[in-house]
């Protein structure tokens, strides 16, 4: 009986670790995507273009930083 309980607890732990790993991978992919979008915005020199791109992708903070420079 103890072995069955230990097996069930181990299975729950393994499944939760897999879920955490998937969430971390998703977060890293989103961060890479956001950083590539930010690089595209820093390459634009016209503020009107920057505002248009920010409205499309939602990275308004990057445009505000560009304006401060």
mmCIF file of N, CA and C in Angstrom:
data_model
loop_
_atom_site.group_PDB
_atom_site.id
_atom_site.type_symbol
_atom_site.label_atom_id
_atom_site.label_comp_id
_atom_site.label_asym_id
_atom_site.label_seq_id
_atom_site.Cartn_x
_atom_site.Cartn_y
_atom_site.Cartn_z
ATOM 1 N N UNK A 1 0.827 -1.193 0.000
ATOM 2 C CA UNK A 1 0.000 0.000 0.000
ATOM 3 C C UNK A 1 0.877 1.266 0.000
ATOM 4 N N UNK A 2 1.930 1.226 0.800
ATOM 5 C CA UNK A 2 2.822 2.381 0.866
ATOM 6 C C UNK A 2 3.493 2.627 -0.490
ATOM 7 N N UNK A 3 3.814 1.556 -1.169
ATOM 8 C CA UNK A 3 4.459 1.697 -2.484
ATOM 9 C C UNK A 3 3.508 2.336 -3.484
ATOM 10 N N UNK A 4 2.233 1.982 -3.421
ATOM 11 C CA UNK A 4 1.241 2.576 -4.317
ATOM 12 C C UNK A 4 1.081 4.061 -4.045
ATOM 13 N N UNK A 5 1.031 4.439 -2.795
ATOM 14 C CA UNK A 5 0.916 5.855 -2.423
ATOM 15 C C UNK A 5 2.160 6.611 -2.884
ATOM 16 N N UNK A 6 3.339 6.030 -2.683
ATOM 17 C CA UNK A 6 4.586 6.669 -3.116
ATOM 18 C C UNK A 6 4.616 6.816 -4.627
ATOM 19 N N UNK A 7 4.139 5.815 -5.350
ATOM 20 C CA UNK A 7 4.100 5.884 -6.806
ATOM 21 C C UNK A 7 3.172 6.996 -7.278
ATOM 22 N N UNK A 8 2.012 7.133 -6.660
ATOM 23 C CA UNK A 8 1.063 8.187 -7.033
ATOM 24 C C UNK A 8 1.653 9.561 -6.735
ATOM 25 N N UNK A 9 2.294 9.714 -5.595
ATOM 26 C CA UNK A 9 2.915 11.001 -5.245
ATOM 27 C C UNK A 9 4.027 11.331 -6.232
ATOM 28 N N UNK A 10 4.831 10.334 -6.595
ATOM 29 C CA UNK A 10 5.906 10.556 -7.561
ATOM 30 C C UNK A 10 5.329 10.968 -8.921
ATOM 31 N N UNK A 11 4.240 10.332 -9.332
ATOM 32 C CA UNK A 11 3.620 10.684 -10.613
ATOM 33 C C UNK A 11 3.117 12.118 -10.601
ATOM 34 N N UNK A 12 2.527 12.544 -9.504
ATOM 35 C CA UNK A 12 2.038 13.924 -9.387
ATOM 36 C C UNK A 12 3.199 14.906 -9.462
ATOM 37 N N UNK A 13 4.292 14.585 -8.800
ATOM 38 C CA UNK A 13 5.464 15.469 -8.829
ATOM 39 C C UNK A 13 6.034 15.565 -10.236
ATOM 40 N N UNK A 14 6.148 14.448 -10.923
ATOM 41 C CA UNK A 14 6.688 14.452 -12.286
ATOM 42 C C UNK A 14 5.793 15.265 -13.214
ATOM 43 N N UNK A 15 4.489 15.072 -13.111
ATOM 44 C CA UNK A 15 3.566 15.833 -13.968
ATOM 45 C C UNK A 15 3.623 17.326 -13.675
ATOM 46 N N UNK A 16 3.748 17.687 -12.413
ATOM 47 C CA UNK A 16 3.834 19.116 -12.091
ATOM 48 C C UNK A 16 5.143 19.712 -12.597
ATOM 49 N N UNK A 17 6.236 18.963 -12.528
ATOM 50 C CA UNK A 17 7.508 19.461 -13.061
ATOM 51 C C UNK A 17 7.457 19.624 -14.572
ATOM 52 N N UNK A 18 6.784 18.713 -15.253
ATOM 53 C CA UNK A 18 6.628 18.843 -16.701
ATOM 54 C C UNK A 18 5.840 20.102 -17.028
ATOM 55 N N UNK A 19 4.780 20.364 -16.285
ATOM 56 C CA UNK A 19 3.961 21.559 -16.516
ATOM 57 C C UNK A 19 4.766 22.835 -16.282
ATOM 58 N N UNK A 20 5.548 22.857 -15.215
ATOM 59 C CA UNK A 20 6.383 24.023 -14.918
ATOM 60 C C UNK A 20 7.397 24.233 -16.035
ATOM 61 N N UNK A 21 7.992 23.170 -16.521
ATOM 62 C CA UNK A 21 8.962 23.267 -17.603
ATOM 63 C C UNK A 21 8.322 23.833 -18.870
ATOM 64 N N UNK A 22 7.123 23.391 -19.195
ATOM 65 C CA UNK A 22 6.422 23.909 -20.373
ATOM 66 C C UNK A 22 6.115 25.395 -20.220
ATOM 67 N N UNK A 23 5.739 25.813 -19.034
ATOM 68 C CA UNK A 23 5.464 27.241 -18.810
ATOM 69 C C UNK A 23 6.728 28.073 -18.958
ATOM 70 N N UNK A 24 7.856 27.555 -18.471
ATOM 71 C CA UNK A 24 9.122 28.279 -18.598
ATOM 72 C C UNK A 24 9.519 28.387 -20.068
ATOM 73 N N UNK A 25 9.358 27.309 -20.832
ATOM 74 C CA UNK A 25 9.675 27.344 -22.258
ATOM 75 C C UNK A 25 8.812 28.371 -22.978
ATOM 76 N N UNK A 26 7.524 28.404 -22.650
ATOM 77 C CA UNK A 26 6.620 29.365 -23.285
ATOM 78 C C UNK A 26 7.023 30.786 -22.947
ATOM 79 N N UNK A 27 7.393 31.020 -21.704
ATOM 80 C CA UNK A 27 7.804 32.366 -21.286
ATOM 81 C C UNK A 27 9.072 32.796 -22.025
ATOM 82 N N UNK A 28 10.018 31.871 -22.196
ATOM 83 C CA UNK A 28 11.260 32.191 -22.914
ATOM 84 C C UNK A 28 10.980 32.481 -24.382
ATOM 85 N N UNK A 29 10.103 31.706 -24.999
ATOM 86 C CA UNK A 29 9.759 31.956 -26.403
ATOM 87 C C UNK A 29 9.115 33.327 -26.566
ATOM 88 N N UNK A 30 8.227 33.690 -25.640
ATOM 89 C CA UNK A 30 7.573 34.992 -25.716
ATOM 90 C C UNK A 30 8.572 36.122 -25.490
ATOM 91 N N UNK A 31 9.528 35.901 -24.610
ATOM 92 C CA UNK A 31 10.548 36.921 -24.358
ATOM 93 C C UNK A 31 11.423 37.115 -25.584
ATOM 94 N N UNK A 32 11.783 36.019 -26.269
ATOM 95 C CA UNK A 32 12.585 36.139 -27.478
ATOM 96 C C UNK A 32 11.819 36.865 -28.569
ATOM 97 N N UNK A 33 10.535 36.573 -28.677
ATOM 98 C CA UNK A 33 9.707 37.231 -29.684
ATOM 99 C C UNK A 33 9.599 38.719 -29.390
ATOM 100 N N UNK A 34 9.417 39.056 -28.115
ATOM 101 C CA UNK A 34 9.302 40.460 -27.723
ATOM 102 C C UNK A 34 10.616 41.193 -27.973
ATOM 103 N N UNK A 35 11.742 40.536 -27.687
ATOM 104 C CA UNK A 35 13.026 41.201 -27.902
ATOM 105 C C UNK A 35 13.288 41.411 -29.390
ATOM 106 N N UNK A 36 12.865 40.482 -30.235
ATOM 107 C CA UNK A 36 13.049 40.680 -31.670
ATOM 108 C C UNK A 36 12.152 41.810 -32.172
ATOM 109 N N UNK A 37 10.939 41.929 -31.623
ATOM 110 C CA UNK A 37 10.071 43.053 -31.974
ATOM 111 C C UNK A 37 10.684 44.370 -31.508
ATOM 112 N N UNK A 38 11.298 44.356 -30.348
ATOM 113 C CA UNK A 38 11.933 45.564 -29.835
ATOM 114 C C UNK A 38 13.108 45.965 -30.715
ATOM 115 N N UNK A 39 13.857 44.999 -31.215
ATOM 116 C CA UNK A 39 14.971 45.317 -32.104
ATOM 117 C C UNK A 39 14.467 45.934 -33.403
ATOM 118 N N UNK A 40 13.351 45.443 -33.903
ATOM 119 C CA UNK A 40 12.774 46.030 -35.112
ATOM 120 C C UNK A 40 12.379 47.471 -34.863
ATOM 121 N N UNK A 41 11.848 47.745 -33.674
ATOM 122 C CA UNK A 41 11.431 49.107 -33.358
ATOM 123 C C UNK A 41 12.621 50.035 -33.204
ATOM 124 N N UNK A 42 13.715 49.538 -32.640
ATOM 125 C CA UNK A 42 14.877 50.403 -32.470
ATOM 126 C C UNK A 42 15.523 50.718 -33.812
ATOM 127 N N UNK A 43 15.283 49.903 -34.816
ATOM 128 C CA UNK A 43 15.852 50.151 -36.132
ATOM 129 C C UNK A 43 15.074 51.228 -36.883
ATOM 130 N N UNK A 44 13.829 51.475 -36.505
ATOM 131 C CA UNK A 44 13.058 52.509 -37.191
ATOM 132 C C UNK A 44 13.526 53.870 -36.709
ATOM 133 N N UNK A 45 13.675 54.801 -37.626
ATOM 134 C CA UNK A 45 14.170 56.119 -37.249
ATOM 135 C C UNK A 45 13.055 57.150 -37.240
ATOM 136 N N UNK A 46 12.024 56.943 -38.004
ATOM 137 C CA UNK A 46 10.931 57.896 -38.081
ATOM 138 C C UNK A 46 9.977 57.646 -36.921
ATOM 139 N N UNK A 47 9.623 58.691 -36.174
ATOM 140 C CA UNK A 47 8.755 58.516 -35.004
ATOM 141 C C UNK A 47 7.343 58.125 -35.422
ATOM 142 N N UNK A 48 6.909 58.569 -36.593
ATOM 143 C CA UNK A 48 5.581 58.168 -37.047
ATOM 144 C C UNK A 48 5.551 56.674 -37.334
ATOM 145 N N UNK A 49 6.618 56.169 -37.957
ATOM 146 C CA UNK A 49 6.698 54.727 -38.202
ATOM 147 C C UNK A 49 6.717 53.969 -36.882
ATOM 148 N N UNK A 50 7.447 54.509 -35.927
ATOM 149 C CA UNK A 50 7.542 53.864 -34.627
ATOM 150 C C UNK A 50 6.170 53.804 -33.968
ATOM 151 N N UNK A 51 5.426 54.883 -34.028
ATOM 152 C CA UNK A 51 4.092 54.899 -33.427
ATOM 153 C C UNK A 51 3.170 53.899 -34.123
ATOM 154 N N UNK A 52 3.275 53.804 -35.437
ATOM 155 C CA UNK A 52 2.446 52.840 -36.162
ATOM 156 C C UNK A 52 2.780 51.415 -35.761
ATOM 157 N N UNK A 53 4.070 51.126 -35.654
ATOM 158 C CA UNK A 53 4.486 49.777 -35.279
ATOM 159 C C UNK A 53 4.066 49.479 -33.844
ATOM 160 N N UNK A 54 4.180 50.466 -32.962
ATOM 161 C CA UNK A 54 3.789 50.254 -31.563
ATOM 162 C C UNK A 54 2.296 49.974 -31.448
ATOM 163 N N UNK A 55 1.508 50.649 -32.246
ATOM 164 C CA UNK A 55 0.075 50.400 -32.194
ATOM 165 C C UNK A 55 -0.252 48.992 -32.664
ATOM 166 N N UNK A 56 0.544 48.459 -33.582
ATOM 167 C CA UNK A 56 0.291 47.113 -34.084
ATOM 168 C C UNK A 56 0.717 46.044 -33.086
ATOM 169 N N UNK A 57 1.891 46.176 -32.488
ATOM 170 C CA UNK A 57 2.403 45.092 -31.644
ATOM 171 C C UNK A 57 2.231 45.366 -30.155
ATOM 172 N N UNK A 58 1.949 46.576 -29.748
ATOM 173 C CA UNK A 58 1.704 46.869 -28.339
ATOM 174 C C UNK A 58 2.950 47.160 -27.529
ATOM 175 N N UNK A 59 4.049 47.506 -28.158
ATOM 176 C CA UNK A 59 5.274 47.818 -27.421
ATOM 177 C C UNK A 59 5.445 49.331 -27.305
ATOM 178 N N UNK A 60 4.546 49.950 -26.599
ATOM 179 C CA UNK A 60 4.580 51.407 -26.474
ATOM 180 C C UNK A 60 5.765 51.879 -25.643
ATOM 181 N N UNK A 61 6.216 51.077 -24.688
ATOM 182 C CA UNK A 61 7.338 51.473 -23.838
ATOM 183 C C UNK A 61 8.610 51.677 -24.650
ATOM 184 N N UNK A 62 8.805 50.870 -25.669
ATOM 185 C CA UNK A 62 10.006 50.990 -26.496
ATOM 186 C C UNK A 62 10.002 52.328 -27.232
ATOM 187 N N UNK A 63 8.845 52.713 -27.742
ATOM 188 C CA UNK A 63 8.755 53.990 -28.443
ATOM 189 C C UNK A 63 8.995 55.158 -27.492
ATOM 190 N N UNK A 64 8.494 55.052 -26.264
ATOM 191 C CA UNK A 64 8.712 56.122 -25.297
ATOM 192 C C UNK A 64 10.188 56.252 -24.971
ATOM 193 N N UNK A 65 10.899 55.123 -24.877
ATOM 194 C CA UNK A 65 12.336 55.165 -24.627
ATOM 195 C C UNK A 65 13.071 55.797 -25.801
ATOM 196 N N UNK A 66 12.623 55.500 -27.025
ATOM 197 C CA UNK A 66 13.241 56.073 -28.204
ATOM 198 C C UNK A 66 13.036 57.585 -28.227
ATOM 199 N N UNK A 67 11.880 58.044 -27.816
ATOM 200 C CA UNK A 67 11.608 59.487 -27.802
ATOM 201 C C UNK A 67 12.486 60.197 -26.780
ATOM 202 N N UNK A 68 12.770 59.538 -25.654
ATOM 203 C CA UNK A 68 13.587 60.149 -24.615
ATOM 204 C C UNK A 68 15.035 60.313 -25.053
ATOM 205 N N UNK A 69 15.493 59.440 -25.962
ATOM 206 C CA UNK A 69 16.877 59.532 -26.445
ATOM 207 C C UNK A 69 16.972 60.711 -27.340
#
